[in-house]
PDB file of C-alpha atoms in Angstrom:
ATOM      1  CA  UNK A   1      78.125 -63.616  27.185  1.00  0.00           C
ATOM      2  CA  UNK A   2      76.531 -60.235  27.936  1.00  0.00           C
ATOM      3  CA  UNK A   3      79.839 -58.357  27.913  1.00  0.00           C
ATOM      4  CA  UNK A   4      81.069 -59.768  24.610  1.00  0.00           C
ATOM      5  CA  UNK A   5      77.605 -59.162  23.172  1.00  0.00           C
ATOM      6  CA  UNK A   6      77.839 -55.484  24.127  1.00  0.00           C
ATOM      7  CA  UNK A   7      81.203 -54.956  22.435  1.00  0.00           C
ATOM      8  CA  UNK A   8      80.260 -57.036  19.385  1.00  0.00           C
ATOM      9  CA  UNK A   9      77.233 -54.786  18.942  1.00  0.00           C
ATOM     10  CA  UNK A  10      79.222 -51.571  19.340  1.00  0.00           C
ATOM     11  CA  UNK A  11      81.966 -52.800  17.025  1.00  0.00           C
ATOM     12  CA  UNK A  12      79.383 -53.762  14.397  1.00  0.00           C
ATOM     13  CA  UNK A  13      78.345 -50.100  14.305  1.00  0.00           C
ATOM     14  CA  UNK A  14      81.977 -49.099  13.727  1.00  0.00           C
ATOM     15  CA  UNK A  15      82.195 -51.630  10.875  1.00  0.00           C
ATOM     16  CA  UNK A  16      78.985 -50.251   9.377  1.00  0.00           C
ATOM     17  CA  UNK A  17      80.438 -46.724   9.388  1.00  0.00           C
ATOM     18  CA  UNK A  18      83.693 -47.898   7.791  1.00  0.00           C
ATOM     19  CA  UNK A  19      81.752 -49.854   5.157  1.00  0.00           C
ATOM     20  CA  UNK A  20      79.441 -46.946   4.401  1.00  0.00           C
ATOM     21  CA  UNK A  21      82.471 -44.715   3.806  1.00  0.00           C
ATOM     22  CA  UNK A  22      83.415 -47.077   0.949  1.00  0.00           C
ATOM     23  CA  UNK A  23      79.868 -47.085  -0.426  1.00  0.00           C
ATOM     24  CA  UNK A  24      79.973 -43.282  -0.603  1.00  0.00           C
ATOM     25  CA  UNK A  25      82.810 -43.425  -3.134  1.00  0.00           C
ATOM     26  CA  UNK A  26      81.357 -46.457  -4.924  1.00  0.00           C
ATOM     27  CA  UNK A  27      78.258 -44.366  -5.664  1.00  0.00           C
ATOM     28  CA  UNK A  28      80.526 -41.938  -7.522  1.00  0.00           C
ATOM     29  CA  UNK A  29      81.463 -44.585 -10.079  1.00  0.00           C
ATOM     30  CA  UNK A  30      84.229 -46.764  -8.607  1.00  0.00           C
ATOM     31  CA  UNK A  31      82.370 -50.082  -8.588  1.00  0.00           C
ATOM     32  CA  UNK A  32      85.381 -52.417  -8.202  1.00  0.00           C
ATOM     33  CA  UNK A  33      88.797 -51.936  -6.683  1.00  0.00           C
ATOM     34  CA  UNK A  34      89.990 -48.519  -5.612  1.00  0.00           C
ATOM     35  CA  UNK A  35      90.129 -46.717  -8.970  1.00  0.00           C
ATOM     36  CA  UNK A  36      93.563 -45.355  -8.049  1.00  0.00           C
ATOM     37  CA  UNK A  37      91.897 -43.013  -5.564  1.00  0.00           C
ATOM     38  CA  UNK A  38      94.022 -42.592  -2.406  1.00  0.00           C
ATOM     39  CA  UNK A  39      90.936 -41.815  -0.284  1.00  0.00           C
ATOM     40  CA  UNK A  40      89.295 -45.026  -1.486  1.00  0.00           C
ATOM     41  CA  UNK A  41      92.479 -46.994  -0.781  1.00  0.00           C
ATOM     42  CA  UNK A  42      92.533 -45.689   2.808  1.00  0.00           C
ATOM     43  CA  UNK A  43      88.849 -46.483   3.317  1.00  0.00           C
ATOM     44  CA  UNK A  44      89.217 -50.011   1.941  1.00  0.00           C
ATOM     45  CA  UNK A  45      92.219 -50.664   4.185  1.00  0.00           C
ATOM     46  CA  UNK A  46      90.452 -49.238   7.245  1.00  0.00           C
ATOM     47  CA  UNK A  47      87.574 -51.658   6.702  1.00  0.00           C
ATOM     48  CA  UNK A  48      89.871 -54.558   5.771  1.00  0.00           C
ATOM     49  CA  UNK A  49      92.122 -54.034   8.767  1.00  0.00           C
ATOM     50  CA  UNK A  50      89.063 -53.982  11.027  1.00  0.00           C
ATOM     51  CA  UNK A  51      87.810 -57.287   9.621  1.00  0.00           C
ATOM     52  CA  UNK A  52      91.264 -58.851   9.965  1.00  0.00           C
ATOM     53  CA  UNK A  53      91.769 -58.165  13.673  1.00  0.00           C
ATOM     54  CA  UNK A  54      88.414 -57.636  15.389  1.00  0.00           C
ATOM     55  CA  UNK A  55      86.946 -61.145  14.907  1.00  0.00           C
ATOM     56  CA  UNK A  56      89.825 -63.062  16.520  1.00  0.00           C
ATOM     57  CA  UNK A  57      90.055 -60.650  19.435  1.00  0.00           C
ATOM     58  CA  UNK A  58      86.280 -60.775  19.983  1.00  0.00           C
ATOM     59  CA  UNK A  59      86.396 -64.571  19.856  1.00  0.00           C
ATOM     60  CA  UNK A  60      89.121 -64.603  22.508  1.00  0.00           C
ATOM     61  CA  UNK A  61      87.136 -62.184  24.698  1.00  0.00           C
ATOM     62  CA  UNK A  62      84.069 -64.428  24.314  1.00  0.00           C
ATOM     63  CA  UNK A  63      86.082 -67.500  25.291  1.00  0.00           C
ATOM     64  CA  UNK A  64      87.489 -65.682  28.290  1.00  0.00           C
ATOM     65  CA  UNK A  65      83.961 -64.677  29.284  1.00  0.00           C
ATOM     66  CA  UNK A  66      82.815 -68.291  28.959  1.00  0.00           C
ATOM     67  CA  UNK A  67      85.665 -69.205  31.282  1.00  0.00           C
ATOM     68  CA  UNK A  68      84.381 -66.673  33.806  1.00  0.00           C
ATOM     69  CA  UNK A  69      87.114 -64.057  33.807  1.00  0.00           C
ATOM     70  CA  UNK A  70      86.075 -61.092  35.969  1.00  0.00           C
ATOM     71  CA  UNK A  71      83.751 -58.609  34.300  1.00  0.00           C
ATOM     72  CA  UNK A  72      86.117 -55.678  34.817  1.00  0.00           C
ATOM     73  CA  UNK A  73      88.840 -57.514  32.850  1.00  0.00           C
ATOM     74  CA  UNK A  74      86.441 -58.291  30.006  1.00  0.00           C
ATOM     75  CA  UNK A  75      85.167 -54.700  29.937  1.00  0.00           C
ATOM     76  CA  UNK A  76      88.744 -53.405  29.893  1.00  0.00           C
ATOM     77  CA  UNK A  77      89.573 -55.645  26.925  1.00  0.00           C
ATOM     78  CA  UNK A  78      86.356 -54.790  25.076  1.00  0.00           C
ATOM     79  CA  UNK A  79      86.655 -51.057  25.676  1.00  0.00           C
ATOM     80  CA  UNK A  80      90.310 -51.079  24.626  1.00  0.00           C
ATOM     81  CA  UNK A  81      89.344 -52.867  21.402  1.00  0.00           C
ATOM     82  CA  UNK A  82      86.552 -50.384  20.716  1.00  0.00           C
ATOM     83  CA  UNK A  83      88.824 -47.385  21.333  1.00  0.00           C
ATOM     84  CA  UNK A  84      91.650 -48.886  19.266  1.00  0.00           C
ATOM     85  CA  UNK A  85      89.429 -49.590  16.286  1.00  0.00           C
ATOM     86  CA  UNK A  86      87.775 -46.160  16.464  1.00  0.00           C
ATOM     87  CA  UNK A  87      91.189 -44.467  16.534  1.00  0.00           C
ATOM     88  CA  UNK A  88      92.508 -46.549  13.651  1.00  0.00           C
ATOM     89  CA  UNK A  89      89.301 -46.317  11.631  1.00  0.00           C
ATOM     90  CA  UNK A  90      89.073 -42.553  12.016  1.00  0.00           C
ATOM     91  CA  UNK A  91      92.720 -42.068  11.126  1.00  0.00           C
ATOM     92  CA  UNK A  92      92.463 -44.230   8.008  1.00  0.00           C
ATOM     93  CA  UNK A  93      88.959 -43.456   6.746  1.00  0.00           C
ATOM     94  CA  UNK A  94      88.240 -39.879   7.815  1.00  0.00           C
ATOM     95  CA  UNK A  95      91.628 -38.169   7.974  1.00  0.00           C
ATOM     96  CA  UNK A  96      94.797 -37.820   5.956  1.00  0.00           C
ATOM     97  CA  UNK A  97      96.857 -36.450   8.835  1.00  0.00           C
ATOM     98  CA  UNK A  98      95.729 -38.162  12.066  1.00  0.00           C
ATOM     99  CA  UNK A  99      98.796 -40.405  12.195  1.00  0.00           C
ATOM    100  CA  UNK A 100      98.772 -40.614  15.993  1.00  0.00           C
ATOM    101  CA  UNK A 101      95.339 -42.277  15.821  1.00  0.00           C
ATOM    102  CA  UNK A 102      96.613 -44.869  13.402  1.00  0.00           C
ATOM    103  CA  UNK A 103      99.678 -45.496  15.549  1.00  0.00           C
ATOM    104  CA  UNK A 104      97.762 -45.895  18.822  1.00  0.00           C
ATOM    105  CA  UNK A 105      94.949 -47.835  17.192  1.00  0.00           C
ATOM    106  CA  UNK A 106      97.456 -50.305  15.789  1.00  0.00           C
ATOM    107  CA  UNK A 107      99.531 -50.469  18.979  1.00  0.00           C
ATOM    108  CA  UNK A 108      96.506 -51.135  21.193  1.00  0.00           C
ATOM    109  CA  UNK A 109      95.182 -53.754  18.766  1.00  0.00           C
ATOM    110  CA  UNK A 110      98.526 -55.585  18.737  1.00  0.00           C
ATOM    111  CA  UNK A 111      98.718 -55.376  22.526  1.00  0.00           C
ATOM    112  CA  UNK A 112      95.208 -56.860  22.766  1.00  0.00           C
ATOM    113  CA  UNK A 113      96.203 -59.721  20.462  1.00  0.00           C
ATOM    114  CA  UNK A 114      99.068 -60.603  22.770  1.00  0.00           C
ATOM    115  CA  UNK A 115      97.237 -60.020  26.069  1.00  0.00           C
ATOM    116  CA  UNK A 116      94.120 -61.940  25.000  1.00  0.00           C
ATOM    117  CA  UNK A 117      96.267 -64.748  23.628  1.00  0.00           C
ATOM    118  CA  UNK A 118      98.233 -65.024  26.865  1.00  0.00           C
ATOM    119  CA  UNK A 119      95.037 -64.903  28.936  1.00  0.00           C
ATOM    120  CA  UNK A 120      93.512 -67.665  26.804  1.00  0.00           C
ATOM    121  CA  UNK A 121      96.565 -69.898  27.181  1.00  0.00           C
ATOM    122  CA  UNK A 122      96.823 -69.176  30.911  1.00  0.00           C
ATOM    123  CA  UNK A 123      93.106 -69.798  31.466  1.00  0.00           C
ATOM    124  CA  UNK A 124      93.291 -73.083  29.577  1.00  0.00           C
ATOM    125  CA  UNK A 125      96.077 -74.518  31.740  1.00  0.00           C
ATOM    126  CA  UNK A 126      95.063 -73.205  35.175  1.00  0.00           C
TER     127      UNK A 126
END
């Protein structure tokens, strides 16, 4: 599980950064919700979107690793997930105009959902 462990660790740092971006605004007086602040709304959604997609994809990568998929495949999946979430997180939490990052981050994440799902099903029946 060394490969999944690597990407789980790296992705936890990304989640920390996204979470800290919310804390920065919370310290300015918005203790609950988003206070109607568009920047806070983007930061909350960046973090929420991360927590919605990353766990299931990481679980699938871990299961594929347990089933001894080649390391290069696992690294490709893990690196793609890391890049996708960095692109999406940056676009949503740090920028108001980096739409291409949001697009590619979302597209790669959706592609990973499908690819990992297919690999899991295929691995389970072969």
